[in-house]
Tab-separated table of C-alpha atoms in Angstrom:
chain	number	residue	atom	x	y	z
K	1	UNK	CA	135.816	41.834	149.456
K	2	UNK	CA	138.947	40.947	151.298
K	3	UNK	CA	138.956	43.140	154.877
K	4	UNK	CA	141.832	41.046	155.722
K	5	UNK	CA	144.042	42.943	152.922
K	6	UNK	CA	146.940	45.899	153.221
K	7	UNK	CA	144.792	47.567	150.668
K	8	UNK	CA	141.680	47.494	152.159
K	9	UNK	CA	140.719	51.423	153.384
K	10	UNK	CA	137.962	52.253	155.627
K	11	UNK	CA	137.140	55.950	155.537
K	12	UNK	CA	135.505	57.399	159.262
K	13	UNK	CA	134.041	60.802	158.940
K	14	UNK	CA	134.789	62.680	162.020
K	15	UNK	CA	137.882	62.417	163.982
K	16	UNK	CA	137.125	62.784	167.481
K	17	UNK	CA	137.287	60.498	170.492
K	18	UNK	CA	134.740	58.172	169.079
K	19	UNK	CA	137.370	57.564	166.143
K	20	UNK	CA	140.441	57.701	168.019
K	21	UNK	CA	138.814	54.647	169.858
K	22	UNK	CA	137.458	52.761	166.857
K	23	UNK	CA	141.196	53.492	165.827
K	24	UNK	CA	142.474	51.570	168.428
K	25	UNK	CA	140.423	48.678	166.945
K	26	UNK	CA	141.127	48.704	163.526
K	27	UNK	CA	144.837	47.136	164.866
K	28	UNK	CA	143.541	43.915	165.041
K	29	UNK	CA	142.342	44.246	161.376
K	30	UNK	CA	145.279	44.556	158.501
K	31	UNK	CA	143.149	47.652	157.208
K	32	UNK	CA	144.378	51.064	156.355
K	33	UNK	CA	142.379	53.696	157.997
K	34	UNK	CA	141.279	57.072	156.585
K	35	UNK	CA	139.565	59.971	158.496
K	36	UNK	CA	138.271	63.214	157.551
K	37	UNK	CA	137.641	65.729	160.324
K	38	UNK	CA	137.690	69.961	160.313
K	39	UNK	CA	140.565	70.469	163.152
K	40	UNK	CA	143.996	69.610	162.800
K	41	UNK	CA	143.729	68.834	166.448
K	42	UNK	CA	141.610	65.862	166.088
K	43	UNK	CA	141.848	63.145	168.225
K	44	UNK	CA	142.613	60.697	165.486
K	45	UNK	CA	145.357	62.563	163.549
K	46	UNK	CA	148.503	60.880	165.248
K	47	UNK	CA	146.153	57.347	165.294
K	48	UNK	CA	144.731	57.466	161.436
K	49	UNK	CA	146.669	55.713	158.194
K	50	UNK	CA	145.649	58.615	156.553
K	51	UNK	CA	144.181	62.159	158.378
K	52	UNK	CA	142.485	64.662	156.172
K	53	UNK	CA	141.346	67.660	157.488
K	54	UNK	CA	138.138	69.216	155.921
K	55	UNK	CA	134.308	70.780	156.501
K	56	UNK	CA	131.912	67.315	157.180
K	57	UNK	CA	129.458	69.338	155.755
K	58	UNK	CA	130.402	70.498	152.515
K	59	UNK	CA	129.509	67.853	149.766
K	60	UNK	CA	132.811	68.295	147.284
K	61	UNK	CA	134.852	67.314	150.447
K	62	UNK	CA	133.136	64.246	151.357
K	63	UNK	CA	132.607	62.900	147.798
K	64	UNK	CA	136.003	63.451	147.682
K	65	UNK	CA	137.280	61.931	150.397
K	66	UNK	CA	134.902	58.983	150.049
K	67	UNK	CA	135.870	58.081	146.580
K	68	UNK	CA	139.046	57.223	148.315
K	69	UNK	CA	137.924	54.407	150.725
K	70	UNK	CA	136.572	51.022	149.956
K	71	UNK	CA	134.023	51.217	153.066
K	72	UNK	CA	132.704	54.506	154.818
K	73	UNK	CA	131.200	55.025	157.862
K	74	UNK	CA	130.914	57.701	161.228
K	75	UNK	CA	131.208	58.638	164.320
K	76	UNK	CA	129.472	61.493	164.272
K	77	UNK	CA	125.679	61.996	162.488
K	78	UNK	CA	126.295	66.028	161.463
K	79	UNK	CA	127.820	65.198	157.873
K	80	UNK	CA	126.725	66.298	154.281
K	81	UNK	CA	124.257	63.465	153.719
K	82	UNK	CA	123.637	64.419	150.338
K	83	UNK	CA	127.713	63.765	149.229
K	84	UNK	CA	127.233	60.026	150.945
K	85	UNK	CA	123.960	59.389	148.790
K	86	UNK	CA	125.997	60.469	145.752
K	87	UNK	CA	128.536	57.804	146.952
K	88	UNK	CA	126.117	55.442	147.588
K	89	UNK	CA	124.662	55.940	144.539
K	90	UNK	CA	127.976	54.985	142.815
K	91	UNK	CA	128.822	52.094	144.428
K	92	UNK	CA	130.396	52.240	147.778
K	93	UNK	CA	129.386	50.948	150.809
K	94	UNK	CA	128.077	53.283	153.648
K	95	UNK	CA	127.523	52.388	157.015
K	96	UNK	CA	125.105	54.052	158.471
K	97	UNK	CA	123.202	54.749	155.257
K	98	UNK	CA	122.098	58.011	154.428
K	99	UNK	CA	118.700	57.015	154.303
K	100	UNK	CA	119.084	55.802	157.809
K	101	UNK	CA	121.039	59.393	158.830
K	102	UNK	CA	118.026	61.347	157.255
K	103	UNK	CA	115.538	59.824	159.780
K	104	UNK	CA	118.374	60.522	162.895
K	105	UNK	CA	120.179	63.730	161.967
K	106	UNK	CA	117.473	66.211	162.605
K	107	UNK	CA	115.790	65.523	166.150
K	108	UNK	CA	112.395	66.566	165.148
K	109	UNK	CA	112.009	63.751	162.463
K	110	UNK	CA	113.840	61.712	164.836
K	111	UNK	CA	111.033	62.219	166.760
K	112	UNK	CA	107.968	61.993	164.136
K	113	UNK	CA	109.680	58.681	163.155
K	114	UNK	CA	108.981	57.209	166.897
K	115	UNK	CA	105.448	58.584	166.481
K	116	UNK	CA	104.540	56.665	163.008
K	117	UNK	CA	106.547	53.386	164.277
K	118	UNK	CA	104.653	52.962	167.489
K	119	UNK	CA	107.664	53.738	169.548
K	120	UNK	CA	106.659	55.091	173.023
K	121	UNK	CA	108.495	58.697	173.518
K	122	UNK	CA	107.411	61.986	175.056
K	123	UNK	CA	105.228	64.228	174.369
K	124	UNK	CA	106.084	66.878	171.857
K	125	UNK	CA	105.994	69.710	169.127
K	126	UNK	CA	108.426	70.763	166.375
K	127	UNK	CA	108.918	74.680	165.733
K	128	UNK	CA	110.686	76.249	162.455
K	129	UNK	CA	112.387	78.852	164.906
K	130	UNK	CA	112.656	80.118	168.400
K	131	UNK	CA	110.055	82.831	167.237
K	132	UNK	CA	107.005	80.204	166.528
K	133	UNK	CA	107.938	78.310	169.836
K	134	UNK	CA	107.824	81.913	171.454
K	135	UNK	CA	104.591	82.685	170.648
K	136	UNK	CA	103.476	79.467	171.589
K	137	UNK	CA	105.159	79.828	174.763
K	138	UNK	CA	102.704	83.245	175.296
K	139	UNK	CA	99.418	81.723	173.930
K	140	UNK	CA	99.640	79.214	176.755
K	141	UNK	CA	99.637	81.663	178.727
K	142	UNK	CA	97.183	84.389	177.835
K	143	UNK	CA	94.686	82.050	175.872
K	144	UNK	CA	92.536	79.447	177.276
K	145	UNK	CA	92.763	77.613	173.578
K	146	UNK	CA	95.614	74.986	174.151
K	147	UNK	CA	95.876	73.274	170.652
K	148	UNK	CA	98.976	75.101	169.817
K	149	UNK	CA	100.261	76.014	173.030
K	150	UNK	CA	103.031	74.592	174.667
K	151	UNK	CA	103.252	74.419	178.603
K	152	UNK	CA	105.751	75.091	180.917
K	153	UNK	CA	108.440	73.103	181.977
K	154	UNK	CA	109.064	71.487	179.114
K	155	UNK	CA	112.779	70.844	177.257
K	156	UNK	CA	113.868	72.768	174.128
K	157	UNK	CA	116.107	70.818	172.209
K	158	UNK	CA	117.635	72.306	168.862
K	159	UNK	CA	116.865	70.282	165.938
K	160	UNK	CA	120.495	69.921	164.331
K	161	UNK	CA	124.012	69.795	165.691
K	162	UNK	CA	123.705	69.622	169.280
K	163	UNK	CA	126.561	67.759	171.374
K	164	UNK	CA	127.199	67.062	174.748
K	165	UNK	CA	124.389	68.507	176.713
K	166	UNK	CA	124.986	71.656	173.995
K	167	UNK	CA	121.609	72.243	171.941
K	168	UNK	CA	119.382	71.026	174.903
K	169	UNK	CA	117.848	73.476	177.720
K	170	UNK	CA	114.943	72.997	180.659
K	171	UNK	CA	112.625	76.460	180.041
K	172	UNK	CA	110.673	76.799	183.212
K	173	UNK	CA	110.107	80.290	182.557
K	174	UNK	CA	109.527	82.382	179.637
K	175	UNK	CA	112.782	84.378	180.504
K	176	UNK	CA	114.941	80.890	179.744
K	177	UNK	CA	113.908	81.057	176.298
K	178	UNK	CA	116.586	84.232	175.856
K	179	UNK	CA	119.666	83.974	173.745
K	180	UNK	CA	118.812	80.570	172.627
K	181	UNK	CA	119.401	80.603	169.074
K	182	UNK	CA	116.953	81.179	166.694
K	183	UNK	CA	116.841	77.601	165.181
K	184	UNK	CA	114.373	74.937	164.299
K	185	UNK	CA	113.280	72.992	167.580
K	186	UNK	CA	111.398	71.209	169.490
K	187	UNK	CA	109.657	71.453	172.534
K	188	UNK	CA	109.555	67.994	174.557
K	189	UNK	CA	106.896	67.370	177.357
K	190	UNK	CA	108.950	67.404	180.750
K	191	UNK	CA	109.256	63.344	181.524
K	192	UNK	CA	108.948	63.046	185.739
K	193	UNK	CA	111.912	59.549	185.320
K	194	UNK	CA	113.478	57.420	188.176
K	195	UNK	CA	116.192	56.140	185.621
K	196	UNK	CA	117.785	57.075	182.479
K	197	UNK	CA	118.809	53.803	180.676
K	198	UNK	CA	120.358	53.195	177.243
K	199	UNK	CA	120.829	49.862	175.311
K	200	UNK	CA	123.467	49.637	172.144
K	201	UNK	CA	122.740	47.487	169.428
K	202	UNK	CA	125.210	46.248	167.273
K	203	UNK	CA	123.726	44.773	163.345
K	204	UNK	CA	125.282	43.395	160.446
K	205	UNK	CA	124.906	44.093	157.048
K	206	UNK	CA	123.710	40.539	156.864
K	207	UNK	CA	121.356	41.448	159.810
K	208	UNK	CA	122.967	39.614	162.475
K	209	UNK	CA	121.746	41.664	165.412
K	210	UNK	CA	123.083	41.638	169.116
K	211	UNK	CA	122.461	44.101	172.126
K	212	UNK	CA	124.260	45.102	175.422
K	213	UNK	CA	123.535	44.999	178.950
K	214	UNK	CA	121.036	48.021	179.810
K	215	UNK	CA	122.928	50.460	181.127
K	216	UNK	CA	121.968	53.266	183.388
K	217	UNK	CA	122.796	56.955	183.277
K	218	UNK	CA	123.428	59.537	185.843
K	219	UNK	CA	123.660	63.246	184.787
K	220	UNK	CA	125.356	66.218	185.790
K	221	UNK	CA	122.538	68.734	186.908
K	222	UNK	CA	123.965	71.490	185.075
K	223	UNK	CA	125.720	70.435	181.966
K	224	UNK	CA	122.879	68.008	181.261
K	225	UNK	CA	126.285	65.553	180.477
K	226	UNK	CA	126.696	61.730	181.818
K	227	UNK	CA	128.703	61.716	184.685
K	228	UNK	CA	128.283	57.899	185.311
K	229	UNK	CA	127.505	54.932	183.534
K	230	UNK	CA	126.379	52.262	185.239
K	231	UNK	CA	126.450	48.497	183.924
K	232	UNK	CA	124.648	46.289	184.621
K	233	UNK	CA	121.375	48.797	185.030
K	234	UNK	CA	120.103	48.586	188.768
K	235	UNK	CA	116.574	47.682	187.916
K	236	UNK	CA	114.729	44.503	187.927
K	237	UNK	CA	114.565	42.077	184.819
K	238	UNK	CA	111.144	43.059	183.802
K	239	UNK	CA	112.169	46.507	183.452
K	240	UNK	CA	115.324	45.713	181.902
K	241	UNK	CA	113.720	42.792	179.232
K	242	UNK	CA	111.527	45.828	178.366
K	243	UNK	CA	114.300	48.352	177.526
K	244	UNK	CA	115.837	45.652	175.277
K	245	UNK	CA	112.845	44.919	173.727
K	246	UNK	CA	112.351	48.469	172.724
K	247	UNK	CA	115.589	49.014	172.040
K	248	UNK	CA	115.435	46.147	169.660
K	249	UNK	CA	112.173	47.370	167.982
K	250	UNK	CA	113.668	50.748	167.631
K	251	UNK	CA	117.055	48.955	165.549
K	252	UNK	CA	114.632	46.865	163.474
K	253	UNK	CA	112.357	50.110	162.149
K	254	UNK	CA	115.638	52.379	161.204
K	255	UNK	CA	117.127	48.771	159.706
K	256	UNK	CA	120.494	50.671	160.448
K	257	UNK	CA	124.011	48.890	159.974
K	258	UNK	CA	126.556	49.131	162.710
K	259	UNK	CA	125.942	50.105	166.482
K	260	UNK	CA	122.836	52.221	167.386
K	261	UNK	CA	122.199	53.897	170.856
K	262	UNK	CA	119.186	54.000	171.733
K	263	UNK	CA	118.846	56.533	175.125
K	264	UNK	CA	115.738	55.917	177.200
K	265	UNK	CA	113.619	57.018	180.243
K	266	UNK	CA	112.155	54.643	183.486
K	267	UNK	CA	109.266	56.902	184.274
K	268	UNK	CA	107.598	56.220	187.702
K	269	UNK	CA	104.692	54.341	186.304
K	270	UNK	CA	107.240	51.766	184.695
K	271	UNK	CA	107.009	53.034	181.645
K	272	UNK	CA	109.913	53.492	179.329
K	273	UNK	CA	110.259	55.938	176.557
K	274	UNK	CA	112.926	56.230	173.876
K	275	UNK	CA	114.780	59.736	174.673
K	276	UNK	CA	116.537	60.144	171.266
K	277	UNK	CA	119.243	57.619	169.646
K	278	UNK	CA	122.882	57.883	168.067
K	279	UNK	CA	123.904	55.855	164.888
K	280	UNK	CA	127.284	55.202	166.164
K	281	UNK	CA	129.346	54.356	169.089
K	282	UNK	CA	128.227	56.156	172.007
K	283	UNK	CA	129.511	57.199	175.462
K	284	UNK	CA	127.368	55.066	177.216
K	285	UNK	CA	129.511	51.654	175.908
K	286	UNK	CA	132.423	53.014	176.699
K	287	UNK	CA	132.819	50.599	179.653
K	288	UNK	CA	132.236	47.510	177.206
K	289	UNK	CA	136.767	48.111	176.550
K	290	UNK	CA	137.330	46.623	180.036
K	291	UNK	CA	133.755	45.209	181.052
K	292	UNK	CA	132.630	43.192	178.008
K	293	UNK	CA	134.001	40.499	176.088
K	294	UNK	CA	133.697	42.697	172.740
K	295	UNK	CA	133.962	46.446	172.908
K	296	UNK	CA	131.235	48.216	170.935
K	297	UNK	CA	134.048	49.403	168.629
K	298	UNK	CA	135.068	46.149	167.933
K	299	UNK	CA	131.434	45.159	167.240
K	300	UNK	CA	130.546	48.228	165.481
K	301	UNK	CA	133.707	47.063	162.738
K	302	UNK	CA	132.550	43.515	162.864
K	303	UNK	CA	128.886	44.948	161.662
K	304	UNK	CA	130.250	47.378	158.815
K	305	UNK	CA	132.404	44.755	158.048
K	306	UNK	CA	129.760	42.025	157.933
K	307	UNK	CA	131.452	39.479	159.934
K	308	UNK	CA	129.886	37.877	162.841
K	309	UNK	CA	129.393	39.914	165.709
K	310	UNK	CA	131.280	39.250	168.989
K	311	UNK	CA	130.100	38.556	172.434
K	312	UNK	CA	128.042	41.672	173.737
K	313	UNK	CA	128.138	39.831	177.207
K	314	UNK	CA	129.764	41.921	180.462
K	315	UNK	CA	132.852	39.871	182.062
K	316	UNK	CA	132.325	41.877	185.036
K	317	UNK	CA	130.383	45.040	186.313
K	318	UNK	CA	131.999	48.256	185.346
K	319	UNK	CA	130.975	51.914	185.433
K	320	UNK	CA	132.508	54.921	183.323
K	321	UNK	CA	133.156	57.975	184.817
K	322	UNK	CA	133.312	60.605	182.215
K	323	UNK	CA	136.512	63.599	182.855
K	324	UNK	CA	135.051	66.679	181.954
K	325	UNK	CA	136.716	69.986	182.206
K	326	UNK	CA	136.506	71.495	185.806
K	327	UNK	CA	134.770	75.002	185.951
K	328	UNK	CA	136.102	77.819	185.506
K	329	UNK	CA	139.890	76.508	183.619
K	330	UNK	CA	140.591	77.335	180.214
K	331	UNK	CA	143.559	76.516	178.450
K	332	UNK	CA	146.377	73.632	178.076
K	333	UNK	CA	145.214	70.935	180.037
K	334	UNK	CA	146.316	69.147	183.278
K	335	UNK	CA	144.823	66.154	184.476
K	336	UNK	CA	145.484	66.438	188.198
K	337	UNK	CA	145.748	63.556	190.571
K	338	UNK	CA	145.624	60.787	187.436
K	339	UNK	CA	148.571	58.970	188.902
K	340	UNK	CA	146.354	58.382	192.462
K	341	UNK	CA	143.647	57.191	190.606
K	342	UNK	CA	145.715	54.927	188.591
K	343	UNK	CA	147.124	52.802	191.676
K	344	UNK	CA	143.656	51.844	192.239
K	345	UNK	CA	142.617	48.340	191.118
K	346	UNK	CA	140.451	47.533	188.389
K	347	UNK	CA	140.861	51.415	187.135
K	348	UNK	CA	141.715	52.234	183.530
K	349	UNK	CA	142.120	55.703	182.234
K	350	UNK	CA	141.509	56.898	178.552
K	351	UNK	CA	142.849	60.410	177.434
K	352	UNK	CA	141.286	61.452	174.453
K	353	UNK	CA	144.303	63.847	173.548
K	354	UNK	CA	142.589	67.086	173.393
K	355	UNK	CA	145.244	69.781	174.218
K	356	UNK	CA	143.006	72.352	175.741
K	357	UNK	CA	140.218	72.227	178.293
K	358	UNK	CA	137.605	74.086	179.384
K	359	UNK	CA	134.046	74.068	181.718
K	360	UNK	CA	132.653	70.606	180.776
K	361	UNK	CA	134.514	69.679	177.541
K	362	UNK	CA	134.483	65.657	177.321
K	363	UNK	CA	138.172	65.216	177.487
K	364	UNK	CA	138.308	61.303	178.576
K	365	UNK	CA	136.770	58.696	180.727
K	366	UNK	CA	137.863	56.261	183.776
K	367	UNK	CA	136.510	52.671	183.409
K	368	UNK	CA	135.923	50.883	186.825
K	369	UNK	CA	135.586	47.097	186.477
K	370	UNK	CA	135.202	44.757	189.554
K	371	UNK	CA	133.033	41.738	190.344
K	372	UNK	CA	131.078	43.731	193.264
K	373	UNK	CA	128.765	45.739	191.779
K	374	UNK	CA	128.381	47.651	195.047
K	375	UNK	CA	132.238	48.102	195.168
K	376	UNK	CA	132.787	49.643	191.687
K	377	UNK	CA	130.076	52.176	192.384
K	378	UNK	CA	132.143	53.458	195.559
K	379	UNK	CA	135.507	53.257	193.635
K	380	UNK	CA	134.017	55.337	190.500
K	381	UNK	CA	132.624	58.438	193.804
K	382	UNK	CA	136.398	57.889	194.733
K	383	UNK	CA	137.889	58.673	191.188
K	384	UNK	CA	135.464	61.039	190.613
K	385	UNK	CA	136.449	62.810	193.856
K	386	UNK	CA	140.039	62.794	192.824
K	387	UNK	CA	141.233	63.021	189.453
K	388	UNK	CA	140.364	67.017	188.591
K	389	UNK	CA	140.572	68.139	184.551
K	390	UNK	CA	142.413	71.421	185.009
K	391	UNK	CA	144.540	74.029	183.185
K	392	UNK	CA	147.773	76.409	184.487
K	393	UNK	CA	146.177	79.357	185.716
């Protein structure tokens, strides 16, 4: 197959930030570019050859739209997975498969599969509904039988479609289990961590296979979002040689093709556990546009596309500072201060082109790049200090 042809079409399902960067890739590629997504809003609809808008979840919309392409893929997991086997089944190429989406989209298989694969993660227990974790929730603590209790703190995490920090929640008392929804979950062991790290991994469809940096993850205490990403990781090699290595044992047991996140915790005791993973490009590589040789979009085309996979190395150290809507604005969005933060060397801005914000809505990033590691951390507490995500009032 010729990717190098006016005729070639890739479809992307989803046509958020994720895509409108990937976009921004597929320029370097003489390839039309088709995306699906449910908002007429989207991101990628001024970016995209073609932009359809439709329900990722309904399975006549996706068969239809992929019998369009020559090449599908993602960049986002919550799609009708039965429409891409149907696909599959007739002949195109999907990238992640849906065999490989199965094992991802719902976090409690997600987390069974780490179990029969021998891949250290927390402690846990999967729950049909909020009721049945509920009751468990009370038998810890009226019975002295703890085989199907679960103990508090612990995280709930909803099985399907969470986002952002949305779908997760720390339940220290039996009072934070109200107006969750009453979904299939789980119930994950509280992990006591020094660092949260992540490693991408970007594989061919000929199973070339190549991995980033380690990267390291600060959160925002409250919207359970990353604030920072941090690359190179600021822990020692050992630590870091391990993260790969799991990472890399992780890619090989899904056998996925294009990037895969794989989101991990540094507990105390040196330990590192796999946190949950993300068949796609992923907001902690967004500093690989400025920092590495080959962005993780780039790479993540290269793999679909089965040619060989670029450099994964960093040129420099770089840190992304997510823009999140500031509390309390609603509405058309401002970005306040962006032209202070933009006379600041080594700073790059990227806008996503959502037109309204509100409280913690991902609506870009700031990439920091500089040679002293040291330096780009105080530069990225300086843009974060000044650039604010606002709305008219």
């Amino acid at each position: 197959m010729n990717y190098f042809s006016s005729n070639f079409k890739l479809g992307i399902l989803g046509g958020g930030q994720l895509g409108k960067m990937l976009l921004s890739e597929t320029r370097k590629f003489d390839i039309q570019t088709y995306v699906l997504d449910p908002s007429m809003d989207a991101p990628c609809q001024y970016g995209a050859t073609h932009f359809f808008i439709g329900d990722l979840m309904d399975f006549d919309i996706v068969y239809e739209f992929g019998k369009k392409v020559d090449l599908l893929t993602i960049e986002i997991e919550n799609v009708n997975l039965d429409a891409l086997d149907k696909l599959e089944a007739d002949g195109l190429k999907v990238f992640p498969s849906p065999k490989t989406l199965r094992l991802i989209q719902n976090k409690g298989i997600q987390k069974d599969f780490y179990v029969e694969n021998q891949i250290p993660t927390a402690a846990f227990k999967r729950f049909v509904d909020l009721d049945g974790l509920k009751s468990a929730v009370t038998s810890s603590l009226t019975s002295t039988l703890k085989t199907s209790c679960v103990e508090m703190p612990f995280v709930w995490k909803a099985a399907q479609f969470g986002y952002d920090g949305n779908g997760v929640k720390v339940v220290r008392s039996i009072s934070d289990l109200e107006n969750l929804p009453n979904v299939e979950c789980i119930a994950e062991q509280m992990v006591p961590f020094k660092n949260e790290l992540a490693v991408i991994v970007a594989r061919s469809v000929s199973g070339e296979v190549k991995t980033y940096p380690v990267v390291e993850m600060e959160f925002h205490p409250e919207a359970n979002q990353v604030e920072y990403v941090i690359c190179p990781a600021r822990i020692d090699y050992n630590n870091a040689k391990k993260a790969n290595e799991i990472a890399l044992k992780v890619s090989t047991a899904y056998n996925h093709v294009g990037l895969l996140a794989v989101e991990m915790f540094q507990t105390h005791d040196e330990e590192i556990l796999v946190n949950e993973v993300a068949p796609r490009p992923h907001n902690s590589g967004h500093y690989s546009i400025e920092a590495s040789y080959t962005s993780q979009f780039e790479n993540h085309l290269r793999a679909i596309l089965d040619l060989p996979l670029g450099s994964t190395d960093s040129k420099v150290a770089g840190i992304m500072v997510n823009l999140v809507g500031a509390d309390g604005f609603y509405g058309n969005v401002i970005y306040e201060n962006i032209e202070k933060i933009m006379a600041i060397k080594g700073v790059t801005p990227h806008i996503y082109g959502k037109k309204e914000t509100r409280p913690f809505r991902k609506m870009g990033h700031v990439t920091i790049v500089n040679e002293d590691m040291n330096e780009v951390r105080r530069i990225a507490e300086e843009v974060k200090n000044t650039i604010r995500v606002i709305s008219k009032k």
